[in-house]
Amino acid sequence: MNKVVHPTFRPVLLSANDAAAGIRLFRFASPTGFRFTPGQFLMFHFVDDPKTCRAYSLCSSPTMSEASFEVTVGMVGEFSARLGALKPGQEGGLVVRGPFGKWVYDGADPHAVLVSGGTGLTPFRAMCRMKIEQDLAGKITLCCAAKTPEDLLYKDEYDGWRQNGINVKERVTQPGADANWNDKTGRWTAAAVFAAANDAAAVYYLCGPNKMVQELREGLQALGVAPPNVRTEKWGDYTELF
Ligand SMILES: Cc1cc2nc3c(=O)[nH]c(=O)nc-3n(C[C@H](O)[C@H](O)[C@H](O)COP(=O)(O)OP(=O)(O)OC[C@H]3O[C@@H](n4cnc5c(N)ncnc54)[C@H](O)[C@@H]3O)c2cc1C
């Protein structure tokens, strides 16, 4: 059996921008021949502290992977703060390994339903971009959620995704006084996702904090979705920021 090789590289930061309050989008130069499948992630550490590693999902299009790749990072702790201190043009001691992961969307599903909370949207951006750029026939329904309308990631991209056939459904838990959110308030429940997708035979991809992912998995299966069609990526046991 062929051994899978996970290359290690020292990427130069090309740009860093706010994706929402407290969330940064980082773009790095790719190493030669870099390729990935949407859903995969990279492991990051700094050369002087190899034990402190963090996983970040690739959020850019695989179509542009040979030139650059992007990750979107919640600036929640020490590691992300160190990443945030890097300046464009620097490699800054950052070491990256990967890509890793078998939780992937290869574009073959007739209907993929992508469900995220908070920064869990990041791998789904790579999936949506791949569908559009490769003109894939499979349907995508995207159900994302954030705390406030301002906290929704990539919201200036949603119209383009919709124009390309992706069914984007966003919700917020704290809409404020804006009546436009009246029927789009609260977290995604399994029943709400199932109703939005309207397809028991779809493949459901869930990404975010453990508790959210676990509850949605159980709820979708109770509604009749076959267990192999509920595919989950758990990011950890953290307090949900949405
Ligand atoms: C496969 C995989 C892919 C991941 N992809 C991403 C990604 O694309 N973007 C991303 O931001 N994170 C992602 N994570 C989480 C990430 O690896 C780190 O745990 C996170 O960035 C915290 O690192 P830190 O050192 O900055 O904060 P820490 O000091 O480790 O944590 C500070 C606090 O933030 C909480 N926390 C951890 N992750 C998050 C989060 N994502 N949102 C809100 N609070 C959090 C922690 O529980 C803790 O309470 C992924 C995790 C896995 C397992």
Short mmCIF file of C-alpha atoms and ligand atoms in Angstrom, two decimals:
data_model
loop_
_atom_site.label_atom_id
_atom_site.label_comp_id
_atom_site.label_asym_id
_atom_site.label_seq_id
_atom_site.Cartn_x
_atom_site.Cartn_y
_atom_site.Cartn_z
CA MET A 1 0.00 0.00 0.00
CA ASN A 2 1.31 3.49 -0.86
CA LYS A 3 2.19 5.59 2.18
CA VAL A 4 0.45 8.98 2.17
CA VAL A 5 3.02 11.76 2.31
CA HIS A 6 2.11 14.96 4.14
CA PRO A 7 4.60 17.61 3.09
CA THR A 8 5.95 20.15 5.56
CA PHE A 9 6.60 23.67 4.31
CA ARG A 10 7.36 27.23 5.43
CA PRO A 11 4.83 29.45 3.61
CA VAL A 12 5.18 33.21 3.16
CA LEU A 13 2.14 35.23 4.25
CA LEU A 14 0.71 37.15 1.25
CA SER A 15 -2.14 39.00 2.99
CA ALA A 16 -4.27 39.08 6.13
CA ASN A 17 -7.67 40.76 6.37
CA ASP A 18 -10.62 40.90 8.74
CA ALA A 19 -13.31 38.42 7.68
CA ALA A 20 -15.59 39.55 10.55
CA ALA A 21 -14.97 40.98 14.03
CA GLY A 22 -12.28 38.81 15.67
CA ILE A 23 -11.86 36.58 12.62
CA ARG A 24 -8.98 36.93 10.13
CA LEU A 25 -8.54 35.57 6.62
CA PHE A 26 -4.90 34.64 5.88
CA ARG A 27 -3.57 34.00 2.37
CA PHE A 28 -0.23 32.20 1.97
CA ALA A 29 1.98 31.33 -1.01
CA SER A 30 1.68 27.64 -1.86
CA PRO A 31 4.63 25.29 -2.04
CA THR A 32 5.32 23.75 -5.46
CA GLY A 33 2.66 21.26 -6.52
CA PHE A 34 0.33 21.98 -3.57
CA ARG A 35 -3.13 20.40 -4.00
CA PHE A 36 -6.04 19.62 -1.68
CA THR A 37 -9.68 18.52 -1.67
CA PRO A 38 -12.28 20.81 0.01
CA GLY A 39 -12.82 19.74 3.61
CA GLN A 40 -9.14 19.04 4.26
CA PHE A 41 -7.11 20.97 6.83
CA LEU A 42 -3.49 21.92 7.53
CA MET A 43 -1.53 21.66 10.80
CA PHE A 44 0.28 24.85 11.86
CA HIS A 45 3.03 25.42 14.43
CA PHE A 46 5.96 27.76 14.98
CA VAL A 47 9.50 26.44 14.59
CA ASP A 48 10.45 27.36 18.18
CA ASP A 49 7.38 25.59 19.68
CA PRO A 50 6.65 22.39 17.73
CA LYS A 51 4.33 21.01 20.42
CA THR A 52 1.78 23.82 20.08
CA CYS A 53 -0.07 22.85 16.90
CA ARG A 54 -3.40 24.04 15.54
CA ALA A 55 -5.57 22.68 12.73
CA TYR A 56 -7.07 25.11 10.21
CA SER A 57 -9.35 24.13 7.34
CA LEU A 58 -8.54 25.25 3.83
CA CYS A 59 -11.18 27.80 2.78
CA SER A 60 -9.87 28.80 -0.65
CA SER A 61 -10.67 27.27 -4.00
CA PRO A 62 -8.70 24.11 -4.84
CA THR A 63 -8.53 25.49 -8.38
CA MET A 64 -6.02 28.17 -7.25
CA SER A 65 -4.09 25.87 -4.89
CA GLU A 66 -0.87 25.85 -6.87
CA ALA A 67 -0.49 29.62 -6.38
CA SER A 68 -1.88 30.27 -2.91
CA PHE A 69 -4.13 28.92 -0.17
CA GLU A 70 -6.30 30.56 2.49
CA VAL A 71 -7.42 29.81 6.04
CA THR A 72 -9.89 31.79 8.16
CA VAL A 73 -9.05 31.88 11.84
CA GLY A 74 -11.02 32.85 14.93
CA MET A 75 -8.64 35.05 16.94
CA VAL A 76 -9.52 33.32 20.18
CA GLY A 77 -6.27 32.40 21.91
CA GLU A 78 -2.50 32.41 22.04
CA PHE A 79 -1.77 30.55 18.83
CA SER A 80 -4.10 32.64 16.69
CA ALA A 81 -2.66 35.82 18.27
CA ARG A 82 0.82 34.76 17.18
CA LEU A 83 -0.45 34.03 13.69
CA GLY A 84 -2.11 37.45 13.66
CA ALA A 85 1.21 39.14 14.40
CA LEU A 86 2.74 37.89 11.12
CA LYS A 87 3.23 40.59 8.49
CA PRO A 88 2.75 40.08 4.73
CA GLY A 89 6.02 39.07 3.10
CA GLN A 90 7.10 37.15 6.23
CA GLU A 91 7.48 33.45 6.77
CA GLY A 92 8.05 34.31 10.43
CA GLY A 93 8.96 30.84 11.71
CA LEU A 94 5.60 29.35 10.78
CA VAL A 95 5.64 25.67 9.81
CA VAL A 96 2.70 24.06 8.00
CA ARG A 97 2.04 20.38 7.33
CA GLY A 98 -0.63 18.73 5.23
CA PRO A 99 -3.19 18.59 3.81
CA PHE A 100 -4.89 16.07 6.10
CA GLY A 101 -8.39 14.66 6.44
CA LYS A 102 -10.86 12.32 4.82
CA TRP A 103 -13.91 14.49 5.54
CA VAL A 104 -14.03 15.85 2.01
CA TYR A 105 -16.46 16.92 -0.68
CA ASP A 106 -15.29 15.78 -4.10
CA GLY A 107 -18.26 17.17 -6.02
CA ALA A 108 -19.86 13.78 -6.77
CA ASP A 109 -22.91 14.08 -4.46
CA PRO A 110 -26.17 14.80 -6.33
CA HIS A 111 -27.14 17.06 -3.39
CA ALA A 112 -24.79 18.16 -0.59
CA VAL A 113 -26.23 20.01 2.41
CA LEU A 114 -23.54 21.97 4.27
CA VAL A 115 -24.35 23.02 7.85
CA SER A 116 -22.07 25.24 9.95
CA GLY A 117 -21.92 27.31 13.09
CA GLY A 118 -19.51 30.25 13.44
CA THR A 119 -16.11 29.64 11.84
CA GLY A 120 -17.27 26.13 10.85
CA LEU A 121 -18.23 27.78 7.55
CA THR A 122 -14.58 27.89 6.39
CA PRO A 123 -14.30 24.48 4.64
CA PHE A 124 -17.70 25.04 3.01
CA ARG A 125 -16.37 28.14 1.25
CA ALA A 126 -13.81 25.89 -0.49
CA MET A 127 -16.62 23.49 -1.47
CA CYS A 128 -18.86 26.27 -2.86
CA ARG A 129 -16.00 27.79 -4.81
CA MET A 130 -15.04 24.44 -6.29
CA LYS A 131 -18.62 23.77 -7.40
CA ILE A 132 -18.79 27.15 -9.14
CA GLU A 133 -15.34 27.15 -10.72
CA GLN A 134 -15.60 23.56 -11.96
CA ASP A 135 -19.28 23.99 -12.96
CA LEU A 136 -20.23 20.83 -11.04
CA ALA A 137 -23.75 19.51 -11.57
CA GLY A 138 -24.43 18.46 -7.95
CA LYS A 139 -26.73 20.71 -5.93
CA ILE A 140 -25.50 22.50 -2.79
CA THR A 141 -27.67 23.81 0.03
CA LEU A 142 -25.67 25.86 2.56
CA CYS A 143 -27.06 26.47 6.07
CA CYS A 144 -24.77 28.78 8.06
CA ALA A 145 -25.20 30.61 11.36
CA ALA A 146 -23.47 33.35 13.32
CA LYS A 147 -24.19 35.44 16.37
CA THR A 148 -25.07 38.74 14.64
CA PRO A 149 -25.45 39.70 10.95
CA GLU A 150 -22.01 41.35 11.15
CA ASP A 151 -20.46 38.09 12.37
CA LEU A 152 -21.48 36.10 9.27
CA LEU A 153 -18.35 35.12 7.35
CA TYR A 154 -17.93 35.80 3.61
CA LYS A 155 -21.32 37.49 3.35
CA ASP A 156 -20.25 39.58 0.36
CA GLU A 157 -19.82 36.26 -1.50
CA TYR A 158 -23.34 34.87 -0.87
CA ASP A 159 -25.01 36.68 -3.79
CA GLY A 160 -22.43 35.27 -6.21
CA TRP A 161 -22.93 31.79 -4.78
CA ARG A 162 -26.71 32.15 -5.19
CA GLN A 163 -26.33 33.36 -8.77
CA ASN A 164 -24.42 30.14 -9.42
CA GLY A 165 -27.19 27.92 -8.11
CA ILE A 166 -26.14 27.45 -4.47
CA ASN A 167 -29.09 27.65 -2.06
CA VAL A 168 -27.65 29.85 0.73
CA LYS A 169 -29.66 30.02 3.97
CA GLU A 170 -28.18 32.11 6.77
CA ARG A 171 -29.38 32.52 10.35
CA VAL A 172 -28.27 34.62 13.31
CA THR A 173 -28.84 34.11 17.01
CA GLN A 174 -28.82 37.84 17.90
CA PRO A 175 -30.53 39.77 15.09
CA GLY A 176 -31.04 43.03 17.02
CA ALA A 177 -33.96 45.17 15.86
CA ASP A 178 -33.62 44.33 12.15
CA ALA A 179 -36.97 42.82 11.06
CA ASN A 180 -35.34 41.23 7.98
CA TRP A 181 -34.08 38.50 10.29
CA ASN A 182 -37.46 37.69 11.87
CA ASP A 183 -37.78 34.30 10.19
CA LYS A 184 -34.03 33.57 10.25
CA THR A 185 -33.30 33.77 13.97
CA GLY A 186 -31.83 31.04 16.17
CA ARG A 187 -29.42 28.21 15.62
CA TRP A 188 -29.97 25.56 13.01
CA THR A 189 -31.91 22.62 14.39
CA ALA A 190 -32.06 19.27 12.61
CA ALA A 191 -35.70 19.93 11.72
CA ALA A 192 -34.87 23.35 10.22
CA VAL A 193 -31.96 21.92 8.19
CA PHE A 194 -34.11 19.05 6.97
CA ALA A 195 -36.85 21.46 5.90
CA ALA A 196 -34.37 23.78 4.14
CA ALA A 197 -32.81 20.87 2.22
CA ASN A 198 -36.14 19.13 1.50
CA ASP A 199 -34.24 15.98 0.55
CA ALA A 200 -33.87 12.93 2.84
CA ALA A 201 -31.46 11.36 0.31
CA ALA A 202 -29.02 14.30 0.35
CA VAL A 203 -25.56 14.00 1.92
CA TYR A 204 -25.33 16.23 5.02
CA TYR A 205 -21.92 17.71 5.96
CA LEU A 206 -21.76 19.19 9.48
CA CYS A 207 -18.89 21.36 10.78
CA GLY A 208 -18.31 23.24 14.03
CA PRO A 209 -18.13 22.69 17.78
CA ASN A 210 -18.62 19.14 19.04
CA LYS A 211 -21.96 19.69 20.76
CA MET A 212 -23.60 21.34 17.73
CA VAL A 213 -22.35 18.66 15.37
CA GLN A 214 -23.41 15.80 17.65
CA GLU A 215 -26.94 17.20 18.18
CA LEU A 216 -27.48 17.77 14.47
CA ARG A 217 -26.18 14.31 13.59
CA GLU A 218 -28.58 12.63 16.01
CA GLY A 219 -31.47 14.84 14.94
CA LEU A 220 -30.97 14.22 11.20
CA GLN A 221 -30.72 10.48 11.71
CA ALA A 222 -33.91 10.56 13.81
CA LEU A 223 -35.58 12.29 10.86
CA GLY A 224 -34.61 9.40 8.58
CA VAL A 225 -31.28 10.43 7.03
CA ALA A 226 -29.12 7.31 6.59
CA PRO A 227 -26.06 7.35 8.93
CA PRO A 228 -23.48 7.22 6.06
CA ASN A 229 -25.12 10.35 4.64
CA VAL A 230 -24.37 12.42 7.77
CA ARG A 231 -20.67 13.35 7.61
CA THR A 232 -19.24 15.26 10.53
CA GLU A 233 -16.15 17.35 11.31
CA LYS A 234 -15.81 18.21 15.01
CA TRP A 235 -13.54 21.12 15.84
CA GLY A 236 -13.37 20.75 19.62
CA ASP A 237 -15.22 21.20 22.81
CA TYR A 238 -15.22 24.97 22.90
CA THR A 239 -17.86 27.45 23.97
CA GLU A 240 -19.84 28.22 20.89
CA LEU A 241 -19.35 31.78 19.68
CA PHE A 242 -22.67 32.00 17.88
C1 LIG B 1 -9.96 19.59 11.78
C2 LIG B 1 -10.03 20.97 12.41
C3 LIG B 1 -10.13 22.08 11.61
C4 LIG B 1 -10.19 23.36 12.19
N1 LIG B 1 -10.31 24.44 11.37
C5 LIG B 1 -10.39 25.68 11.93
C6 LIG B 1 -10.53 26.84 11.08
O1 LIG B 1 -10.57 26.75 9.83
N2 LIG B 1 -10.62 28.04 11.70
C7 LIG B 1 -10.57 28.17 13.08
O2 LIG B 1 -10.67 29.31 13.58
N3 LIG B 1 -10.43 27.12 13.87
C8 LIG B 1 -10.33 25.87 13.34
N4 LIG B 1 -10.17 24.79 14.17
C9 LIG B 1 -9.92 25.04 15.60
C10 LIG B 1 -8.42 25.42 15.80
O3 LIG B 1 -7.60 24.29 15.51
C11 LIG B 1 -8.01 25.93 17.18
O4 LIG B 1 -8.52 25.11 18.19
C12 LIG B 1 -8.45 27.34 17.47
O5 LIG B 1 -7.97 28.22 16.48
C13 LIG B 1 -7.94 27.85 18.84
O6 LIG B 1 -6.53 28.05 18.88
P1 LIG B 1 -5.88 29.19 19.80
O7 LIG B 1 -4.52 28.77 20.28
O8 LIG B 1 -5.94 30.49 19.08
O9 LIG B 1 -6.80 29.27 21.08
P2 LIG B 1 -6.80 28.32 22.35
O10 LIG B 1 -5.96 28.99 23.39
O11 LIG B 1 -6.48 26.91 21.98
O12 LIG B 1 -8.34 28.43 22.72
C14 LIG B 1 -8.91 29.62 23.25
C15 LIG B 1 -10.40 29.41 23.45
O13 LIG B 1 -11.09 29.41 22.19
C16 LIG B 1 -11.88 28.23 22.07
N5 LIG B 1 -11.94 27.89 20.62
C17 LIG B 1 -11.16 27.00 19.96
N6 LIG B 1 -11.45 26.98 18.64
C18 LIG B 1 -12.43 27.89 18.45
C19 LIG B 1 -13.15 28.34 17.30
N7 LIG B 1 -12.90 27.86 16.05
N8 LIG B 1 -14.10 29.30 17.49
C20 LIG B 1 -14.33 29.80 18.71
N9 LIG B 1 -13.69 29.42 19.84
C21 LIG B 1 -12.75 28.48 19.71
C22 LIG B 1 -11.15 27.23 22.94
O14 LIG B 1 -11.98 26.19 23.39
C23 LIG B 1 -10.75 28.08 24.12
O15 LIG B 1 -11.83 28.30 24.98
C24 LIG B 1 -10.13 23.51 13.61
C25 LIG B 1 -10.00 22.38 14.43
C26 LIG B 1 -9.98 21.12 13.84
C27 LIG B 1 -9.86 19.92 14.74
#
